[in-house]
Coordinates of C-alpha atoms and ligand atoms in Angstrom, one line a residue:
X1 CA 130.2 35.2 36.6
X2 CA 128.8 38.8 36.3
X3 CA 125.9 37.9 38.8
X4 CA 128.7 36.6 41.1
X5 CA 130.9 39.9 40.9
X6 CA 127.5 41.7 41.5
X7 CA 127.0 39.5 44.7
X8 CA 130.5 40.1 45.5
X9 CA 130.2 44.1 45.7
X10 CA 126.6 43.8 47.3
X11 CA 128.0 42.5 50.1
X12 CA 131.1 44.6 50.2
X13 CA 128.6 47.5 50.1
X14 CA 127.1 45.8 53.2
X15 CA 129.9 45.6 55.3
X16 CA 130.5 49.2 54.4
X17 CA 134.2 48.2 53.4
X18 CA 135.3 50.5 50.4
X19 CA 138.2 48.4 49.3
X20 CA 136.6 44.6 49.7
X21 CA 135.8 45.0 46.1
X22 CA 138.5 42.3 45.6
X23 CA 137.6 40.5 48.7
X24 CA 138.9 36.8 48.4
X25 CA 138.9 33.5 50.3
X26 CA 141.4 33.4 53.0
X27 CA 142.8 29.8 54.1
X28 CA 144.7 29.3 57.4
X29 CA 146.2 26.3 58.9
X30 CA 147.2 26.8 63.0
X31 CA 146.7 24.1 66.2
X32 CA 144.1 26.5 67.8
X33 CA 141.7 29.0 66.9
X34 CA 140.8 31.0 69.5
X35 CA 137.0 32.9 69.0
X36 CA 137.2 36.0 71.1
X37 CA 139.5 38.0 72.4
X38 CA 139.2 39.1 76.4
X39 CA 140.4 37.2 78.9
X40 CA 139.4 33.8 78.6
X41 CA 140.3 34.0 74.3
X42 CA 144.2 35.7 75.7
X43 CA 144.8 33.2 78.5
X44 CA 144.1 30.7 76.0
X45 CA 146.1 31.6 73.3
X46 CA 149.3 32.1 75.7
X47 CA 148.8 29.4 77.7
X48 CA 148.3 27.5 74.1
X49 CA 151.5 29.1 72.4
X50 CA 153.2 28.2 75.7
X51 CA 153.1 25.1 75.4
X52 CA 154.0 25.1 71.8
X53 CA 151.0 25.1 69.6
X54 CA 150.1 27.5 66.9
X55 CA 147.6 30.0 67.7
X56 CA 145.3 32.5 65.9
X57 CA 142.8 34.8 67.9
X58 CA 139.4 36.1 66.5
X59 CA 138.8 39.5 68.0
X60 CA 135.1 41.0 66.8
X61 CA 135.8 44.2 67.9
X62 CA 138.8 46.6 66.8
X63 CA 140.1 46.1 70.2
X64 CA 140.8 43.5 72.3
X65 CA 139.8 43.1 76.4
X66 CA 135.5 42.7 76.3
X67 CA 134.2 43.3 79.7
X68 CA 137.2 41.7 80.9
X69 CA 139.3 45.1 80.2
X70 CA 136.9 46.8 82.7
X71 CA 136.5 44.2 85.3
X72 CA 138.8 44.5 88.6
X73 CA 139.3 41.8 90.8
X74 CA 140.0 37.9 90.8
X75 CA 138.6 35.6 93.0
X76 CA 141.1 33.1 94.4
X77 CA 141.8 31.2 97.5
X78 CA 144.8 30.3 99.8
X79 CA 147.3 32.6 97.3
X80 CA 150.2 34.5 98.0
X81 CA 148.6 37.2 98.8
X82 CA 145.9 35.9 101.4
X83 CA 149.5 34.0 102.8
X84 CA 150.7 37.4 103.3
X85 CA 147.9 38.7 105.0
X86 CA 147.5 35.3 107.2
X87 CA 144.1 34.8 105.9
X88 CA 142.5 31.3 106.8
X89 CA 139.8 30.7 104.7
X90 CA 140.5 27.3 103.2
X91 CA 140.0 25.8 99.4
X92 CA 137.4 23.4 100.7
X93 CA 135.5 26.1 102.8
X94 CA 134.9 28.1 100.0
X95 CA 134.4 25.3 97.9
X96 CA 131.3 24.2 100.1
X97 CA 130.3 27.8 100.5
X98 CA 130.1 28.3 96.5
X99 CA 128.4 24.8 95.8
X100 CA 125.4 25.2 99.1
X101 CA 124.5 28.8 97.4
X102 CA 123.6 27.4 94.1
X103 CA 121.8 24.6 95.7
X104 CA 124.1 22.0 93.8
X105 CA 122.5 23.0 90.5
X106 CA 125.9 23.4 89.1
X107 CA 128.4 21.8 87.7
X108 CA 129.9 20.5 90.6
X109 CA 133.5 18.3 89.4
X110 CA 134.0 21.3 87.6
X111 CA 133.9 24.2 90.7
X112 CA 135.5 21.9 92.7
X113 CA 138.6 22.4 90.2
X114 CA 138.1 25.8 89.3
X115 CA 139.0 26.4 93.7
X116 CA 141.4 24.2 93.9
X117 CA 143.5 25.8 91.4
X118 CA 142.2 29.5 91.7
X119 CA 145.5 30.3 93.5
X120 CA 147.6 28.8 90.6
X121 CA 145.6 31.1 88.3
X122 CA 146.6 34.2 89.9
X123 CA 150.3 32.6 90.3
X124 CA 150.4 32.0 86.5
X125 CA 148.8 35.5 86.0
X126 CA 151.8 36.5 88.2
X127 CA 154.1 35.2 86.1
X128 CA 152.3 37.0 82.9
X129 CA 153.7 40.3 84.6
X130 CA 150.5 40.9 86.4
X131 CA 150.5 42.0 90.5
X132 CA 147.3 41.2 92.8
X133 CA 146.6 42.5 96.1
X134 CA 143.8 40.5 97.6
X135 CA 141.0 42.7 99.2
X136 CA 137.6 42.3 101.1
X137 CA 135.1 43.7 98.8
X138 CA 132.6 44.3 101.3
X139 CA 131.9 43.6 105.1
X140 CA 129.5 40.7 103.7
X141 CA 132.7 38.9 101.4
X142 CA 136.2 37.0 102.8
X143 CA 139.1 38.5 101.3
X144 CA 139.4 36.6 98.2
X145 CA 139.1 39.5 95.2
X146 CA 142.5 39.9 94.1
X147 CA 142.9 43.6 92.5
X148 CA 144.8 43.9 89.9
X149 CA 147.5 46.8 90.1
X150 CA 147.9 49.2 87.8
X151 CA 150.9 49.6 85.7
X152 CA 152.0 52.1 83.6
X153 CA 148.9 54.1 82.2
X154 CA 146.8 51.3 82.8
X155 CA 144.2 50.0 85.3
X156 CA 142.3 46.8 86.3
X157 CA 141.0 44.3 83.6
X158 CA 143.0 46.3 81.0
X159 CA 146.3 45.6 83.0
X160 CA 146.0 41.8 82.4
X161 CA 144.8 42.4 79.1
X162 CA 147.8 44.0 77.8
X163 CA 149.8 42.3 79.5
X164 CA 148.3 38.7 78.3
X165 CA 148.7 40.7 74.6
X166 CA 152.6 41.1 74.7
X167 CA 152.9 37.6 75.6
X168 CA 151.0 36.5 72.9
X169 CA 152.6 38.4 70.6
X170 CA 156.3 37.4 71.7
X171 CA 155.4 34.0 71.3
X172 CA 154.1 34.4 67.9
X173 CA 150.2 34.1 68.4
X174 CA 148.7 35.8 65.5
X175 CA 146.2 38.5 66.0
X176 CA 143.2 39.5 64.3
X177 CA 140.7 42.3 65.1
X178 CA 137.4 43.3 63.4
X179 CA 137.6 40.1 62.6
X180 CA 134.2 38.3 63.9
X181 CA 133.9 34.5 63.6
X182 CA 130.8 33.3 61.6
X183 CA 130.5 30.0 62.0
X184 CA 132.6 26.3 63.3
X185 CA 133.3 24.0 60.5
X186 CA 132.0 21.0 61.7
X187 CA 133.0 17.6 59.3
X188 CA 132.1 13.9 60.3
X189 CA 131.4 15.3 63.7
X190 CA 134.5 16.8 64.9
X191 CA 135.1 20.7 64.5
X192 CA 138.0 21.4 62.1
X193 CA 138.0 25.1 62.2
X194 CA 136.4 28.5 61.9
X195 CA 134.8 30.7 59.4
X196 CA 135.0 34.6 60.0
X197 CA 135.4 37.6 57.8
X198 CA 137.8 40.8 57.7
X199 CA 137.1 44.0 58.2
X200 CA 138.1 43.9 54.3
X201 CA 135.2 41.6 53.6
X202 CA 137.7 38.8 53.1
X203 CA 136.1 35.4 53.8
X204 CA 139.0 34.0 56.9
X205 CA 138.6 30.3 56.6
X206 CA 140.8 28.4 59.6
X207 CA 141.6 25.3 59.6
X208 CA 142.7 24.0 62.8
X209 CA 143.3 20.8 65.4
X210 CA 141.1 22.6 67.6
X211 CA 138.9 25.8 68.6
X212 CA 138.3 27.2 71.5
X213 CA 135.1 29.6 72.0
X214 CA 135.4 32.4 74.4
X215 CA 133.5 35.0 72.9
X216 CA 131.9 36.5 76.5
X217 CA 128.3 35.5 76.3
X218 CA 125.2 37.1 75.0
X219 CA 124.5 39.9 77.2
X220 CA 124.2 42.8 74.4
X221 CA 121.7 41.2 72.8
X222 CA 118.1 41.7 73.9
X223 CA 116.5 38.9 71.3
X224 CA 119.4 36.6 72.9
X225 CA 117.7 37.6 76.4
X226 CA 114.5 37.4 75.6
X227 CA 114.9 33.8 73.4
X228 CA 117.5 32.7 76.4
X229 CA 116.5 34.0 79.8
X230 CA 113.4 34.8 81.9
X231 CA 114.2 38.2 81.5
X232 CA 112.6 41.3 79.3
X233 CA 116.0 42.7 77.6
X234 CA 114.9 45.9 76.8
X235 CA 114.1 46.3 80.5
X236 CA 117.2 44.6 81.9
X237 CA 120.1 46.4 80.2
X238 CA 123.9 45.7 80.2
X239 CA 126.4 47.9 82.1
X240 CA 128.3 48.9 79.0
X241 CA 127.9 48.5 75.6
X242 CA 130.6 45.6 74.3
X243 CA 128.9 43.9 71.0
X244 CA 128.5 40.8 73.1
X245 CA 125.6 38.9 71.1
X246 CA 126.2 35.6 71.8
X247 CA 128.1 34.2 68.8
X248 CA 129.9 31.6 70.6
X249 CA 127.0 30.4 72.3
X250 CA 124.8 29.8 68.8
X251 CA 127.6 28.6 66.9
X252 CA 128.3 25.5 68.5
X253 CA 124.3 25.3 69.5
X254 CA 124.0 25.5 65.9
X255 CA 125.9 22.4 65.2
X256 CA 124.0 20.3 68.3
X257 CA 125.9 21.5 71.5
X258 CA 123.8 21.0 74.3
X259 CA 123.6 24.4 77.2
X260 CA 122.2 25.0 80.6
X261 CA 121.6 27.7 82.9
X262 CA 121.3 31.0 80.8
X263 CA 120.6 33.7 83.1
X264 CA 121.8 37.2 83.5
X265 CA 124.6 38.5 86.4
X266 CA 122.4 41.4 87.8
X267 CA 122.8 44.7 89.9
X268 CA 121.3 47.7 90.6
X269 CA 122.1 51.2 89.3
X270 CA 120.4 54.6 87.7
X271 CA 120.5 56.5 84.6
X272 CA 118.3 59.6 83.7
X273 CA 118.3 63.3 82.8
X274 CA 120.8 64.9 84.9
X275 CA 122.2 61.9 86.4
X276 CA 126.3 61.3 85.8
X277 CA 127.1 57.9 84.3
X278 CA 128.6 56.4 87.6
X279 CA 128.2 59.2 89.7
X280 CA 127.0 60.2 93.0
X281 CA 123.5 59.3 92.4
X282 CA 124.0 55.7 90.8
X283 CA 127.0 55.5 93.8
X284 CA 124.0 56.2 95.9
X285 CA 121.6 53.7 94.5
X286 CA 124.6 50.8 95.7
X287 CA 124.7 52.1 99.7
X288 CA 123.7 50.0 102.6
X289 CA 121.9 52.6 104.3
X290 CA 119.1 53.7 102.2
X291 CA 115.1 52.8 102.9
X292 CA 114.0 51.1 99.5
X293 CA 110.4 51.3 98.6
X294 CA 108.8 49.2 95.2
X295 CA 106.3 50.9 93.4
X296 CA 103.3 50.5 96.1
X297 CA 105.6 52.0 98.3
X298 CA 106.2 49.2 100.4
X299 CA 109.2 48.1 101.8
X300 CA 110.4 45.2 100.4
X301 CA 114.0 44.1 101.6
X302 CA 116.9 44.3 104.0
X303 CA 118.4 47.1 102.1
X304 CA 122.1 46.2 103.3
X305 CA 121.4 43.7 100.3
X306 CA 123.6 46.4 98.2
X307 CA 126.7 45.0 99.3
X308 CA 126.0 41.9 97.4
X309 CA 125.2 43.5 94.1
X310 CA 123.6 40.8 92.3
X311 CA 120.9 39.5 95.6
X312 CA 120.3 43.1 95.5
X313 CA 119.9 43.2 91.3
X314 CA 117.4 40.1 92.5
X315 CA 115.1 41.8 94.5
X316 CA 115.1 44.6 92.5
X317 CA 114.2 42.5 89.8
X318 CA 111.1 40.9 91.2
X319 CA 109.3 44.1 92.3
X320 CA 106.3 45.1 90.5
X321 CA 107.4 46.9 86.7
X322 CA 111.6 45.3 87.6
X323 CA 112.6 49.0 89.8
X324 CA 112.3 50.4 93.2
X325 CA 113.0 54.2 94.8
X326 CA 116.1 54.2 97.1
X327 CA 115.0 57.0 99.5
X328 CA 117.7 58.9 101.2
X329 CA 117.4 62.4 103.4
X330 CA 120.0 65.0 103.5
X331 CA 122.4 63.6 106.2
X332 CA 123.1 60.4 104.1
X333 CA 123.6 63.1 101.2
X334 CA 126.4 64.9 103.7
X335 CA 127.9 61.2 104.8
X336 CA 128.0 60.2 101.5
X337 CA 129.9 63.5 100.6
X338 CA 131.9 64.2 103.7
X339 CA 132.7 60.4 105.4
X340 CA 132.6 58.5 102.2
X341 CA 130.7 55.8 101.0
X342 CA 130.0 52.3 102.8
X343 CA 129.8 50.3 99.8
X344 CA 131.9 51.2 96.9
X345 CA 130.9 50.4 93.3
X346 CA 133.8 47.6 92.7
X347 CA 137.1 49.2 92.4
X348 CA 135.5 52.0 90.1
X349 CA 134.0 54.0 93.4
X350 CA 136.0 52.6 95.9
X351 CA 134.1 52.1 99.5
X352 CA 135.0 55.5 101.4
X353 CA 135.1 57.6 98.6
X354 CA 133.9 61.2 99.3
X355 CA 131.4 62.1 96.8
X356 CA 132.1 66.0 97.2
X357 CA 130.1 66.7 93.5
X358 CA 127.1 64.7 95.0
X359 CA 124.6 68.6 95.8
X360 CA 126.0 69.5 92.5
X361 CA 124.8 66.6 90.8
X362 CA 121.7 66.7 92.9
X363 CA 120.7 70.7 91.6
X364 CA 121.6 69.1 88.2
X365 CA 119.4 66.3 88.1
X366 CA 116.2 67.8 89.7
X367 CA 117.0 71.2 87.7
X368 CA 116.6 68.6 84.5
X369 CA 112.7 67.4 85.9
X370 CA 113.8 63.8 84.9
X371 CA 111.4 61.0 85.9
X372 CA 114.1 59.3 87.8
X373 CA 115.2 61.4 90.8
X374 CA 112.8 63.5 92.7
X375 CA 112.7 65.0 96.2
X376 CA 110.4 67.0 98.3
X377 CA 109.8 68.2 102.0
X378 CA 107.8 65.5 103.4
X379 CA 107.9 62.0 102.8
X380 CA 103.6 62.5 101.4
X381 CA 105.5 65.3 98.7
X382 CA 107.8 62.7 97.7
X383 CA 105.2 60.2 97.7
X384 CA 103.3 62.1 94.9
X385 CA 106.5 62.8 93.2
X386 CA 107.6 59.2 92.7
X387 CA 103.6 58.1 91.8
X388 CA 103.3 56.2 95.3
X389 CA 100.1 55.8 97.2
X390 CA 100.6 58.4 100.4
X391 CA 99.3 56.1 102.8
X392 CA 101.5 53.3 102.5
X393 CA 104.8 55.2 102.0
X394 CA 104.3 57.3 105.0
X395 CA 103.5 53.8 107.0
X396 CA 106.9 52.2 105.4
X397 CA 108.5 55.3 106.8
X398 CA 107.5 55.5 109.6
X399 CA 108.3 52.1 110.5
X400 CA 111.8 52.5 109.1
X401 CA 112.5 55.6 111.4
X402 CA 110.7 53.6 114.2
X403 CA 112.7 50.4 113.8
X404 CA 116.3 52.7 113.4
X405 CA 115.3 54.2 116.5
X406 CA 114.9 51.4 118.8
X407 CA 118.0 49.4 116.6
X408 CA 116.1 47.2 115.2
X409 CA 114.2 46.3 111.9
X410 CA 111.3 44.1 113.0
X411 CA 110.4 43.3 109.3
X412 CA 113.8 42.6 107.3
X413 CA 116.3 42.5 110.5
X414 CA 118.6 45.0 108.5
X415 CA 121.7 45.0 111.3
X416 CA 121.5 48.5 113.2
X417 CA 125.0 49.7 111.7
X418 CA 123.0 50.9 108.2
X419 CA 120.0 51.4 110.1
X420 CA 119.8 55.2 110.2
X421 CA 116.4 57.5 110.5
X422 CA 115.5 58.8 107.4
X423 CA 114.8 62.3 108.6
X424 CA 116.9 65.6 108.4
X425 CA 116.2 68.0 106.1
X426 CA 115.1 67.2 102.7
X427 CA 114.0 63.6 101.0
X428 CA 115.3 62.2 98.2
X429 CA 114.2 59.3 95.6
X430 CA 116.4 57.9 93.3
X431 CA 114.6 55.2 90.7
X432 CA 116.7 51.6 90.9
X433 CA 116.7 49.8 88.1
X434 CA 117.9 46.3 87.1
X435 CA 121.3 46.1 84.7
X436 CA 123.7 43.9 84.3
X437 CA 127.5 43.0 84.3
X438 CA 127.1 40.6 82.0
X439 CA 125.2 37.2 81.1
X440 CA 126.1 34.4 82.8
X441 CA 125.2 30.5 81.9
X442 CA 125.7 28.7 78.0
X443 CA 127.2 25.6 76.8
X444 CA 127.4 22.9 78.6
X445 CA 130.7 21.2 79.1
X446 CA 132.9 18.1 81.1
X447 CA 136.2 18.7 83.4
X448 CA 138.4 19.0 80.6
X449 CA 136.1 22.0 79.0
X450 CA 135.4 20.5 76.0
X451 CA 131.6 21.4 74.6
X452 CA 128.8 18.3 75.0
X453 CA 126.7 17.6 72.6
X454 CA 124.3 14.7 72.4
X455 CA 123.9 12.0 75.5
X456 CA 126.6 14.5 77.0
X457 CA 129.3 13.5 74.6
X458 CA 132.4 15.8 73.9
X459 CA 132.3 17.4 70.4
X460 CA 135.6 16.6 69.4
X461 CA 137.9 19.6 68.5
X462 CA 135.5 22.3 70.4
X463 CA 136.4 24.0 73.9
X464 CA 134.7 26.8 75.7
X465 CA 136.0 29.0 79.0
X466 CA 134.8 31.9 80.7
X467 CA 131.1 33.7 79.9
X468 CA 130.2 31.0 77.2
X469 CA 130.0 28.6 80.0
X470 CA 127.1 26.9 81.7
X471 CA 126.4 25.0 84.8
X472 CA 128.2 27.3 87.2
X473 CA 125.7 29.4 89.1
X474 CA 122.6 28.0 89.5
X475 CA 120.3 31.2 89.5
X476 CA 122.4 34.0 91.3
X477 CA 125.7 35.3 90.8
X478 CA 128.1 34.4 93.5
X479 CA 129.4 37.6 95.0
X480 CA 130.6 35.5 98.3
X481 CA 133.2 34.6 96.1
X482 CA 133.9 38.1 94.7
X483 CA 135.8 38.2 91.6
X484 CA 134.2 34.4 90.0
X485 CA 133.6 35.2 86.8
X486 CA 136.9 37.0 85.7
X487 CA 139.0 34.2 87.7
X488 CA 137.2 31.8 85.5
X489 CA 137.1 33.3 82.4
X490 CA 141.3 33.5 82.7
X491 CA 141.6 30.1 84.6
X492 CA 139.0 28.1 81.9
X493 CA 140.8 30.0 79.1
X494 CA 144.0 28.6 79.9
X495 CA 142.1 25.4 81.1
X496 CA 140.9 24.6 77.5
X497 CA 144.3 25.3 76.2
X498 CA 145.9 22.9 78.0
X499 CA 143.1 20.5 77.7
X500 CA 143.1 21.1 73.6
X501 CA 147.1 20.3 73.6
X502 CA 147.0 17.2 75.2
X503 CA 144.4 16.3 73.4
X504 CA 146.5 17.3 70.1
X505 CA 149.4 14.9 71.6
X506 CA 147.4 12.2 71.9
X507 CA 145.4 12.0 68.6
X508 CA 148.6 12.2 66.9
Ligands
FAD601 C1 132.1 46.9 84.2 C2 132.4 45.5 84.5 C3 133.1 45.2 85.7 C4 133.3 43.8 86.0 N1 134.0 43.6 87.1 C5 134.3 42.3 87.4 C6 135.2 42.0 88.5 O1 135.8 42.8 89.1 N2 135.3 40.7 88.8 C7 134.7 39.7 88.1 O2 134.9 38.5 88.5 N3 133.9 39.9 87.1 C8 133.7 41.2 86.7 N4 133.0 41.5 85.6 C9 132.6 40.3 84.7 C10 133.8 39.9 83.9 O3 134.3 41.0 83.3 C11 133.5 38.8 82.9 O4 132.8 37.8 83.5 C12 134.7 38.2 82.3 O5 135.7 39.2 82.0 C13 134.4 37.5 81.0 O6 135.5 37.2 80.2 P1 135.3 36.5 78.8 O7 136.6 36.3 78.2 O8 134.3 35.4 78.9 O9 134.5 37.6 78.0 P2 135.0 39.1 77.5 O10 136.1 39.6 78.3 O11 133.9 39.9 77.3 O12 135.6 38.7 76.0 C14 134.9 38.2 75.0 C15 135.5 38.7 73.7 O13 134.9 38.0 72.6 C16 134.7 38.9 71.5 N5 133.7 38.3 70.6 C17 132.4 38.2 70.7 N6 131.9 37.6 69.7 C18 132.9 37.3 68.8 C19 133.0 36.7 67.5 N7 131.9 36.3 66.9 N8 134.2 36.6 66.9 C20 135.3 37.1 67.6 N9 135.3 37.7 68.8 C21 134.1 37.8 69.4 C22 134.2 40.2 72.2 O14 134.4 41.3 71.4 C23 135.2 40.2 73.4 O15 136.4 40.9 73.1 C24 132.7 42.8 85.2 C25 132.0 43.1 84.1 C26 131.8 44.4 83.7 C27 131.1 44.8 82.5

């Protein structure tokens, strides 16, 4: 007994919670537990509630929203708003489109759904008190990413979030943040619930009909993306830093669920002394019109590739050490300031924007002799600058300014539009490096989202949407169909919801 209390306080020490002295044993009874709490874990739990069933959300964090409070744009087709705009792309165009870019290594029954009913997603969003406008991303996209409008002091991902939030509440979904799940109780092979722990050190023991796992995939966790991906995780790091570790994903591997596909959604930015989280400079590494060299100094790609952040994240990727040098002289440094932008960074730098602080930025970053932006007079200065063989960057530049001149790139046919000589006044060299939105690929699952396990068997009583999923992009990222993975975290959410309800009705 005194060992136990010992035990008891050692562990409130370790989850730093003063008060868990008198931690106890926590049961709860619902229909579904819901692990996570962004968008797939909201749509979920009020699509759940809506149709009557008990709900109780897990939320790790002390807020709720994951990436999916900071992402911007839904992909859908043939909705409301493309009607509006008399916008033609069809269900089953972009349906083929999305299913020949992976190759058919996906899950194909399951796309084939997710399209046809993308424009009821954003309807039944609608009707959750959220507005779209549907937008072309980029000159290389349709118009299919639906932005979501702001309202009231809010913007984007955190617009739907809230929203999703007040529903859940009206309808009686209970809440609970900093409250992380542990582990799925798994008896006579079904799932019967979830174990988690308070922020009091209280042990949360639910017991419910069903659980659904939406706890945003693994990409915070560099042992998760070195153990689960091709990739070097302290190399390839995450845009923001949102506790994602993967819990979902190794809790229901943990009791035999099978998984496919885990891979990272990539894209290229900056970071360094003097360089402005999301600034000028990392706005910079994202436009078309830049010559990129890798670390030999050669040319390696149609540099236009920005627009589809995660081909370009690719390339990036497979260059010699993961980065390149976007090179840029000091008429792209006035267009960038004075025009605007080509390519915009999501909705976050919007395509046009006038980056007036870019000299600023510029005198800050080379004033702070960081190894990440240099510049120099002459492309053989900025060739010792950036640790580049002389030789072959002054051949890769000359055969850029040669191929802008006569409109067109003999080596990567970048189109003429972002074609521009490299060649008034100062160079610049801003280092690209690989990071990522978020990981993409996990468990595997059928139509109806329920988790497989062995011989591709559903585990009774376990569902999965958004991030935690696998099988739905091959090896790349879809940005042809902008806005994919927020559309089907909240569609897959609401998916397994309904799926987990009539599944309810009909064990009864
Ligand atoms: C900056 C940024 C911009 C983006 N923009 C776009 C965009 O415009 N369009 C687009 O399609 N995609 C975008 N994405 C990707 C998109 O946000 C995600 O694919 C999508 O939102 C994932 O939703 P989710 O519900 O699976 O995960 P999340 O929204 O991340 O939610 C997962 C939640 O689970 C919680 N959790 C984790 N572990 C546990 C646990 N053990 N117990 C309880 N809770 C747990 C997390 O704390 C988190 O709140 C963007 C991503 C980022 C980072």
């Amino acid at each position: 007994m005194k060992g136990n209390f010992k035990l008891t306080l050692l562990s409130c020490a370790m989850a730093m919670a003063s008060h868990c002295a008198f931690a106890k044993t926590i049961n709860l009874n619902t229909d579904i537990a819901v692990i996570g709490g962004g968008s797939t874990g909201m749509s979920a739990a009020v699509a759940g509630a809506e149709k009557g069933a008990k709900v109780i959300v897990l939320e790790k964090n002390v807020y709720l929203g994951g990436s999916s409070a900071f992402a911007e744009g839904l992909f859908a087709v043939e909705s409301e708003s493309q009607r509006q705009q008399s916008y033609g792309l069809s269900k089953d165009e972009a349906f083929k489109h999305i299913v020949e870019f992976s190759h058919y290594k996906t899950n194909i029954p399951l796309i084939r759904d997710f399209v046809n009913h993308s424009a009821d997603n954003i309807d039944w969003l609608h009707q959750q008190g959220i507005e779209f406008k549907a937008i072309q991303i980029s000159p290389t996209e349709p118009l299919v990413w639906h932005e979501i409008e702001k309202k009231d002091h809010l913007i984007h991902g955190a617009v739907l979030i809230g929203a999703l939030q007040e529903k859940a509440k009206e309808m009686g979904v209970e809440i609970m943040t900093r409250t992380p799940a542990s582990s799925l109780i798994y008896e006579s092979g079904k799932v019967t619930g979830v174990k988690a722990k308070d922020h009091k050190g209280n042990d949360i023991v639910i017991h419910a009909k069903a659980v659904i796992i939406g706890t945003g995939g693994f990409g915070n966790s560099v042992e998760k993306i070195n153990e689960w991906t091709e990739f070097d995780g302290t190399k390839f790091k995450p845009t923001l830093p949102l506790n994602k570790t993967g819990d979902g994903i190794e809790m229901a591997r943990n009791i035999g669920a099978d998984h496919e596909g885990e891979n990272l959604m990539l894209h290229p930015g900056t970071e360094g002394k003097g360089i402005i989280p999301l600034g000028a400079l990392y706005t910079m590494t994202w436009q078309p019109n830049n010559m990129w060299v890798n670390n030999h100094g050669e040319r390696f790609v149609d540099e236009a590739i920005a627009f589809s952040f995660a081909q370009a994240g690719n390339a990036i990727a497979r260059q010699r050490d993961n980065y390149a040098w976007a090179i840029f002289d000091d008429y792209a440094v006035d267009y960038a300031a004075t025009t605007g932008v080509d390519n915009g960074v999501g909705v976050m730098v919007p395509v046009t924007t006038k980056l007036s602080n870019i000299r600023q930025e510029i005198k800050q970053a080379l004033a702070a002799k960081g190894n990440n932006f240099k510049s120099a007079d002459s492309i053989k200065g900025l060739a010792k600058e950036i640790g580049v063989s002389a030789k072959t960057l002054q051949l890769s530049y000359d055969n850029y300014n040669k191929y802008a001149g006569q409109h067109y790139d003999e080596e990567f046919v970048k189109e003429h539009r972002w074609l521009r000589p490299i060649d008034h006044g100062k160079l610049y060299a801003v280092k690209l490096l690989p990071y990522h939105f978020t990981s993409i690929g996990g468990l595997k699952v059928n139509r109806e989202l329920q988790v497989l396990g062995a011989n591709e068997q559903p585990i009774p009583g376990l569902y999965v949407g958004g991030n935690d999923v696998g099988g739905l992009y091959s090896d790349t990222y879809t940005l042809w169909a902008s806005g994919h993975a927020f559309a089907w975290a909240t569609y897959s959410g609401r998916k397994a919801a309904l799926s987990a309800v009539d599944h309810m009705k009909h064990s009864k």
